[in-house]
PDB file of C-alpha atoms in Angstrom:
ATOM      1  CA  MET X   4     116.999 128.327  82.613  1.00 89.00           C
ATOM      2  CA  LYS X   5     118.197 131.881  83.095  1.00 95.00           C
ATOM      3  CA  ASN X   6     115.572 134.704  82.678  1.00 98.00           C
ATOM      4  CA  ILE X   7     117.138 137.931  80.754  1.00 98.00           C
ATOM      5  CA  LEU X   8     114.883 141.076  80.941  1.00 99.00           C
ATOM      6  CA  ILE X   9     115.420 143.461  78.070  1.00 99.00           C
ATOM      7  CA  THR X  10     113.507 146.848  78.133  1.00 99.00           C
ATOM      8  CA  GLY X  11     112.987 149.224  75.324  1.00 98.00           C
ATOM      9  CA  PHE X  12     110.999 152.718  74.987  1.00 98.00           C
ATOM     10  CA  GLU X  13     108.137 154.086  73.489  1.00 98.00           C
ATOM     11  CA  PRO X  14     108.263 156.628  70.619  1.00 96.00           C
ATOM     12  CA  PHE X  15     108.918 160.118  71.770  1.00 94.00           C
ATOM     13  CA  GLY X  16     109.892 163.399  70.983  1.00 88.00           C
ATOM     14  CA  GLY X  17     107.612 163.521  68.032  1.00 87.00           C
ATOM     15  CA  GLU X  18     109.015 160.182  66.524  1.00 88.00           C
ATOM     16  CA  LYS X  19     106.638 157.632  65.093  1.00 91.00           C
ATOM     17  CA  ILE X  20     108.875 154.597  66.148  1.00 93.00           C
ATOM     18  CA  ASN X  21     111.223 154.022  68.694  1.00 96.00           C
ATOM     19  CA  PRO X  22     114.008 151.358  67.188  1.00 95.00           C
ATOM     20  CA  SER X  23     114.851 150.298  71.040  1.00 96.00           C
ATOM     21  CA  TYR X  24     111.527 148.673  71.520  1.00 98.00           C
ATOM     22  CA  GLU X  25     111.289 147.218  67.913  1.00 97.00           C
ATOM     23  CA  ALA X  26     114.452 145.935  67.710  1.00 98.00           C
ATOM     24  CA  LEU X  27     113.523 143.904  70.552  1.00 98.00           C
ATOM     25  CA  LYS X  28     110.640 142.515  68.642  1.00 98.00           C
ATOM     26  CA  LEU X  29     113.044 140.837  66.424  1.00 98.00           C
ATOM     27  CA  LEU X  30     114.644 138.710  68.908  1.00 98.00           C
ATOM     28  CA  PRO X  31     114.235 135.157  69.735  1.00 98.00           C
ATOM     29  CA  GLU X  32     112.520 133.821  72.641  1.00 98.00           C
ATOM     30  CA  THR X  33     115.399 131.831  73.698  1.00 98.00           C
ATOM     31  CA  ILE X  34     119.112 133.157  73.263  1.00 98.00           C
ATOM     32  CA  ALA X  35     121.914 130.332  74.534  1.00 95.00           C
ATOM     33  CA  THR X  36     119.482 128.493  76.424  1.00 90.00           C
ATOM     34  CA  ALA X  37     118.227 131.565  78.441  1.00 97.00           C
ATOM     35  CA  LYS X  38     114.780 132.925  78.496  1.00 98.00           C
ATOM     36  CA  ILE X  39     114.387 136.180  76.631  1.00 99.00           C
ATOM     37  CA  HIS X  40     111.418 138.818  78.291  1.00 99.00           C
ATOM     38  CA  ILE X  41     111.111 142.107  76.659  1.00 99.00           C
ATOM     39  CA  LEU X  42     109.023 145.171  77.700  1.00 98.00           C
ATOM     40  CA  CYS X  43     108.212 148.441  76.490  1.00 98.00           C
ATOM     41  CA  LEU X  44     108.980 151.365  79.213  1.00 98.00           C
ATOM     42  CA  PRO X  45     107.312 154.856  79.208  1.00 98.00           C
ATOM     43  CA  VAL X  46     109.072 157.753  77.969  1.00 98.00           C
ATOM     44  CA  VAL X  47     108.437 159.094  81.476  1.00 98.00           C
ATOM     45  CA  PHE X  48     110.545 160.186  84.554  1.00 98.00           C
ATOM     46  CA  GLY X  49     109.709 157.751  87.530  1.00 95.00           C
ATOM     47  CA  LYS X  50     106.934 155.819  85.465  1.00 97.00           C
ATOM     48  CA  ASN X  51     109.726 153.763  84.235  1.00 96.00           C
ATOM     49  CA  GLY X  52     111.826 152.907  87.257  1.00 96.00           C
ATOM     50  CA  ALA X  53     108.131 151.641  88.720  1.00 96.00           C
ATOM     51  CA  LEU X  54     107.496 149.641  85.629  1.00 97.00           C
ATOM     52  CA  LEU X  55     111.012 148.210  85.539  1.00 97.00           C
ATOM     53  CA  GLU X  56     110.840 147.231  89.554  1.00 96.00           C
ATOM     54  CA  GLN X  57     107.482 145.535  89.151  1.00 97.00           C
ATOM     55  CA  SER X  58     108.937 143.324  86.299  1.00 97.00           C
ATOM     56  CA  ILE X  59     112.239 142.575  88.308  1.00 97.00           C
ATOM     57  CA  ASP X  60     109.860 141.619  91.014  1.00 96.00           C
ATOM     58  CA  GLU X  61     107.771 139.490  88.941  1.00 96.00           C
ATOM     59  CA  LEU X  62     110.530 138.031  86.666  1.00 96.00           C
ATOM     60  CA  ASP X  63     113.789 137.700  89.217  1.00 96.00           C
ATOM     61  CA  PRO X  64     116.012 138.142  85.894  1.00 98.00           C
ATOM     62  CA  ASP X  65     119.794 137.171  85.890  1.00 98.00           C
ATOM     63  CA  ILE X  66     120.371 139.706  83.897  1.00 98.00           C
ATOM     64  CA  ILE X  67     118.856 143.291  82.901  1.00 99.00           C
ATOM     65  CA  ILE X  68     119.841 145.262  79.849  1.00 99.00           C
ATOM     66  CA  CYS X  69     117.937 148.564  79.569  1.00 99.00           C
ATOM     67  CA  VAL X  70     117.951 149.363  75.772  1.00 99.00           C
ATOM     68  CA  GLY X  71     117.412 153.505  74.529  1.00 98.00           C
ATOM     69  CA  GLN X  72     117.524 155.565  71.412  1.00 96.00           C
ATOM     70  CA  ALA X  73     120.529 157.931  70.610  1.00 91.00           C
ATOM     71  CA  GLY X  74     120.384 159.463  67.426  1.00 85.00           C
ATOM     72  CA  GLY X  75     123.327 160.692  66.029  1.00 81.00           C
ATOM     73  CA  ARG X  76     125.220 157.205  66.917  1.00 84.00           C
ATOM     74  CA  SER X  77     126.184 155.029  64.272  1.00 84.00           C
ATOM     75  CA  GLY X  78     126.093 151.705  66.233  1.00 92.00           C
ATOM     76  CA  LEU X  79     125.368 150.056  69.678  1.00 97.00           C
ATOM     77  CA  THR X  80     126.858 151.950  72.481  1.00 98.00           C
ATOM     78  CA  PHE X  81     127.304 150.245  75.805  1.00 99.00           C
ATOM     79  CA  GLU X  82     127.099 153.015  78.840  1.00 99.00           C
ATOM     80  CA  LYS X  83     129.381 152.712  81.592  1.00 99.00           C
ATOM     81  CA  ILE X  84     127.787 155.010  84.152  1.00 99.00           C
ATOM     82  CA  ALA X  85     124.359 156.615  84.790  1.00 99.00           C
ATOM     83  CA  ILE X  86     124.678 159.804  87.257  1.00 99.00           C
ATOM     84  CA  ASN X  87     122.132 160.862  90.067  1.00 99.00           C
ATOM     85  CA  CYS X  88     120.924 164.024  87.492  1.00 98.00           C
ATOM     86  CA  GLN X  89     117.835 164.790  85.728  1.00 98.00           C
ATOM     87  CA  ASN X  90     118.010 167.770  83.043  1.00 98.00           C
ATOM     88  CA  ALA X  91     115.622 167.561  80.401  1.00 97.00           C
ATOM     89  CA  SER X  92     115.841 169.647  76.916  1.00 95.00           C
ATOM     90  CA  VAL X  93     112.847 168.706  76.006  1.00 95.00           C
ATOM     91  CA  PRO X  94     109.508 167.301  77.783  1.00 97.00           C
ATOM     92  CA  ASP X  95     109.129 163.571  78.640  1.00 97.00           C
ATOM     93  CA  ASN X  96     105.693 162.320  77.658  1.00 97.00           C
ATOM     94  CA  ASP X  97     103.815 163.204  80.407  1.00 97.00           C
ATOM     95  CA  GLY X  98     104.796 166.798  80.263  1.00 97.00           C
ATOM     96  CA  ASN X  99     107.675 166.420  83.147  1.00 97.00           C
ATOM     97  CA  GLN X 100     110.550 168.664  82.457  1.00 98.00           C
ATOM     98  CA  PRO X 101     112.867 168.283  85.116  1.00 98.00           C
ATOM     99  CA  HIS X 102     115.996 170.700  85.657  1.00 97.00           C
ATOM    100  CA  ASP X 103     119.179 169.850  87.782  1.00 97.00           C
ATOM    101  CA  GLU X 104     117.285 167.693  89.559  1.00 98.00           C
ATOM    102  CA  PRO X 105     118.400 164.326  91.289  1.00 98.00           C
ATOM    103  CA  VAL X 106     117.302 161.113  89.997  1.00 98.00           C
ATOM    104  CA  ILE X 107     117.011 159.591  93.645  1.00 98.00           C
ATOM    105  CA  GLU X 108     117.090 162.242  96.625  1.00 97.00           C
ATOM    106  CA  GLN X 109     120.463 160.999  98.844  1.00 96.00           C
ATOM    107  CA  GLY X 110     121.489 158.533  96.030  1.00 97.00           C
ATOM    108  CA  PRO X 111     124.997 158.155  95.264  1.00 98.00           C
ATOM    109  CA  ALA X 112     126.265 160.458  92.665  1.00 98.00           C
ATOM    110  CA  ALA X 113     126.670 157.698  90.130  1.00 99.00           C
ATOM    111  CA  TYR X 114     126.387 154.086  89.487  1.00 99.00           C
ATOM    112  CA  PHE X 115     128.671 151.820  87.147  1.00 99.00           C
ATOM    113  CA  ALA X 116     126.814 149.137  84.960  1.00 99.00           C
ATOM    114  CA  THR X 117     127.170 145.865  86.541  1.00 98.00           C
ATOM    115  CA  LEU X 118     127.041 144.263  82.758  1.00 98.00           C
ATOM    116  CA  PRO X 119     130.256 142.240  81.480  1.00 98.00           C
ATOM    117  CA  LEU X 120     130.616 145.334  78.777  1.00 98.00           C
ATOM    118  CA  SER X 121     133.902 144.295  77.844  1.00 98.00           C
ATOM    119  CA  GLN X 122     133.232 141.081  76.565  1.00 98.00           C
ATOM    120  CA  MET X 123     129.714 142.128  75.325  1.00 99.00           C
ATOM    121  CA  ILE X 124     131.538 144.840  73.158  1.00 99.00           C
ATOM    122  CA  ALA X 125     134.436 142.775  71.969  1.00 98.00           C
ATOM    123  CA  ALA X 126     131.721 139.909  70.920  1.00 98.00           C
ATOM    124  CA  CYS X 127     129.704 142.450  68.728  1.00 98.00           C
ATOM    125  CA  LYS X 128     133.222 143.422  67.086  1.00 98.00           C
ATOM    126  CA  LYS X 129     134.010 139.971  66.356  1.00 98.00           C
ATOM    127  CA  ALA X 130     130.981 139.587  64.929  1.00 97.00           C
ATOM    128  CA  GLY X 131     131.161 142.465  62.335  1.00 97.00           C
ATOM    129  CA  PHE X 132     128.914 144.757  64.629  1.00 97.00           C
ATOM    130  CA  LYS X 133     129.890 148.470  65.232  1.00 95.00           C
ATOM    131  CA  ALA X 134     130.100 148.590  69.195  1.00 97.00           C
ATOM    132  CA  GLU X 135     132.175 150.657  71.855  1.00 97.00           C
ATOM    133  CA  PHE X 136     131.731 152.156  75.063  1.00 98.00           C
ATOM    134  CA  SER X 137     129.912 155.612  76.231  1.00 98.00           C
ATOM    135  CA  TYR X 138     130.653 156.960  79.164  1.00 97.00           C
ATOM    136  CA  HIS X 139     127.583 159.587  79.056  1.00 94.00           C
ATOM    137  CA  ALA X 140     124.220 158.327  79.025  1.00 96.00           C
ATOM    138  CA  GLY X 141     122.976 161.533  79.224  1.00 96.00           C
ATOM    139  CA  THR X 142     120.515 163.272  81.457  1.00 98.00           C
ATOM    140  CA  TYR X 143     117.064 162.816  79.935  1.00 98.00           C
ATOM    141  CA  VAL X 144     115.067 159.127  80.381  1.00 98.00           C
ATOM    142  CA  CYS X 145     117.913 157.039  79.231  1.00 98.00           C
ATOM    143  CA  ASN X 146     119.949 158.032  82.120  1.00 98.00           C
ATOM    144  CA  ASP X 147     117.421 158.333  84.534  1.00 98.00           C
ATOM    145  CA  THR X 148     116.467 154.476  83.535  1.00 99.00           C
ATOM    146  CA  MET X 149     119.680 153.282  84.340  1.00 99.00           C
ATOM    147  CA  TYR X 150     120.569 155.000  87.282  1.00 99.00           C
ATOM    148  CA  ARG X 151     117.027 153.557  88.549  1.00 98.00           C
ATOM    149  CA  LEU X 152     118.085 150.089  87.599  1.00 98.00           C
ATOM    150  CA  LEU X 153     121.431 149.982  89.234  1.00 98.00           C
ATOM    151  CA  HIS X 154     119.933 151.934  92.104  1.00 98.00           C
ATOM    152  CA  LEU X 155     117.270 148.819  92.551  1.00 97.00           C
ATOM    153  CA  LEU X 156     120.072 146.312  92.017  1.00 97.00           C
ATOM    154  CA  ALA X 157     122.198 148.024  94.751  1.00 97.00           C
ATOM    155  CA  SER X 158     119.704 148.430  97.346  1.00 94.00           C
ATOM    156  CA  GLY X 159     117.799 145.378  97.062  1.00 87.00           C
ATOM    157  CA  ASP X 160     118.023 141.573  97.149  1.00 87.00           C
ATOM    158  CA  SER X 161     118.145 140.917  93.322  1.00 89.00           C
ATOM    159  CA  LYS X 162     121.527 139.201  92.239  1.00 93.00           C
ATOM    160  CA  ALA X 163     120.981 140.308  88.387  1.00 97.00           C
ATOM    161  CA  ARG X 164     123.602 142.096  86.759  1.00 98.00           C
ATOM    162  CA  GLY X 165     122.577 145.305  84.783  1.00 98.00           C
ATOM    163  CA  GLY X 166     123.073 148.078  82.208  1.00 99.00           C
ATOM    164  CA  PHE X 167     121.890 150.188  79.283  1.00 99.00           C
ATOM    165  CA  ILE X 168     122.539 150.110  75.662  1.00 99.00           C
ATOM    166  CA  HIS X 169     121.789 152.715  73.196  1.00 98.00           C
ATOM    167  CA  VAL X 170     121.040 152.200  69.441  1.00 97.00           C
ATOM    168  CA  PRO X 171     120.948 154.319  66.553  1.00 94.00           C
ATOM    169  CA  PHE X 172     117.808 155.798  64.611  1.00 86.00           C
ATOM    170  CA  VAL X 173     116.411 153.197  61.860  1.00 78.00           C
ATOM    171  CA  PRO X 174     116.867 154.676  58.175  1.00 73.00           C
ATOM    172  CA  GLU X 175     113.228 155.759  58.095  1.00 81.00           C
ATOM    173  CA  GLN X 176     113.899 158.275  61.191  1.00 77.00           C
ATOM    174  CA  VAL X 177     116.477 160.133  58.855  1.00 76.00           C
ATOM    175  CA  HIS X 178     115.396 160.427  55.649  1.00 76.00           C
ATOM    176  CA  ASP X 179     115.277 164.247  55.957  1.00 70.00           C
ATOM    177  CA  LYS X 180     118.425 164.321  58.426  1.00 73.00           C
ATOM    178  CA  LYS X 181     122.085 163.966  57.739  1.00 75.00           C
ATOM    179  CA  THR X 182     122.771 161.594  60.440  1.00 80.00           C
ATOM    180  CA  SER X 183     123.903 158.237  60.880  1.00 82.00           C
ATOM    181  CA  SER X 184     121.008 154.987  60.986  1.00 77.00           C
ATOM    182  CA  GLN X 185     121.252 151.452  61.077  1.00 87.00           C
ATOM    183  CA  SER X 186     118.482 148.945  60.017  1.00 90.00           C
ATOM    184  CA  LEU X 187     116.362 147.459  62.540  1.00 94.00           C
ATOM    185  CA  GLU X 188     117.422 143.865  61.582  1.00 96.00           C
ATOM    186  CA  GLU X 189     121.330 144.555  62.206  1.00 96.00           C
ATOM    187  CA  THR X 190     120.514 146.473  65.631  1.00 97.00           C
ATOM    188  CA  ALA X 191     118.478 143.042  66.839  1.00 98.00           C
ATOM    189  CA  LYS X 192     121.541 141.112  65.491  1.00 98.00           C
ATOM    190  CA  CYS X 193     123.984 142.782  67.520  1.00 98.00           C
ATOM    191  CA  LEU X 194     121.850 143.190  70.204  1.00 99.00           C
ATOM    192  CA  GLU X 195     121.249 139.275  70.424  1.00 98.00           C
ATOM    193  CA  CYS X 196     125.241 138.888  70.161  1.00 98.00           C
ATOM    194  CA  ALA X 197     125.902 141.171  73.186  1.00 99.00           C
ATOM    195  CA  ILE X 198     123.121 139.517  75.016  1.00 98.00           C
ATOM    196  CA  LYS X 199     124.729 135.971  74.233  1.00 98.00           C
ATOM    197  CA  ALA X 200     128.088 137.286  75.361  1.00 98.00           C
ATOM    198  CA  ALA X 201     126.593 138.814  78.959  1.00 98.00           C
ATOM    199  CA  ILE X 202     125.152 135.221  79.595  1.00 97.00           C
ATOM    200  CA  GLU X 203     128.250 132.967  78.564  1.00 96.00           C
ATOM    201  CA  ALA X 204     130.171 135.981  80.797  1.00 95.00           C
ATOM    202  CA  THR X 205     128.225 135.121  83.783  1.00 91.00           C
ATOM    203  CA  ASN X 206     127.830 131.507  83.583  1.00 82.00           C
TER     204      ASN X 206
END
């Protein structure tokens, strides 16, 4: 049985919840005969990567999908690329606020996701969900996490494939804002569809 590691984040920026992790709690324990393992990462530069590396060492997963919140997006967006840059407009949850610093000193300028993104997006769209490519994961902790993940996979012994998906706000986060949102249930169902497609494409 394959092991699939799916990570989300704790709340940050004054929010009380983070849909990236809350949606993971709604996923089934197995998808397409693969065992699903969920993990909540801190919204802290560096600490995220250390916890991710520890989990990869313990689980030896076949697929790793990191999930983050992206306010303003109306559906799931599948990140194609992570850049070697940290530039935080607000502090992380430990008060760190790097400005134009590398994620990894002397690391490559960028890494591309190694997940079968086209198949994942196509499966989500076929099921009636909003899903599309994104070519900029930002320069905050989401990009930092994606870059650290792909650096670990590129420089270590793991044969896992990895990448990052952004999910929208949930309705309770936007009651006083004019921005898009999506229910946790719909986000979870779309993630399940994407995970299943990734498993089937890598069999």
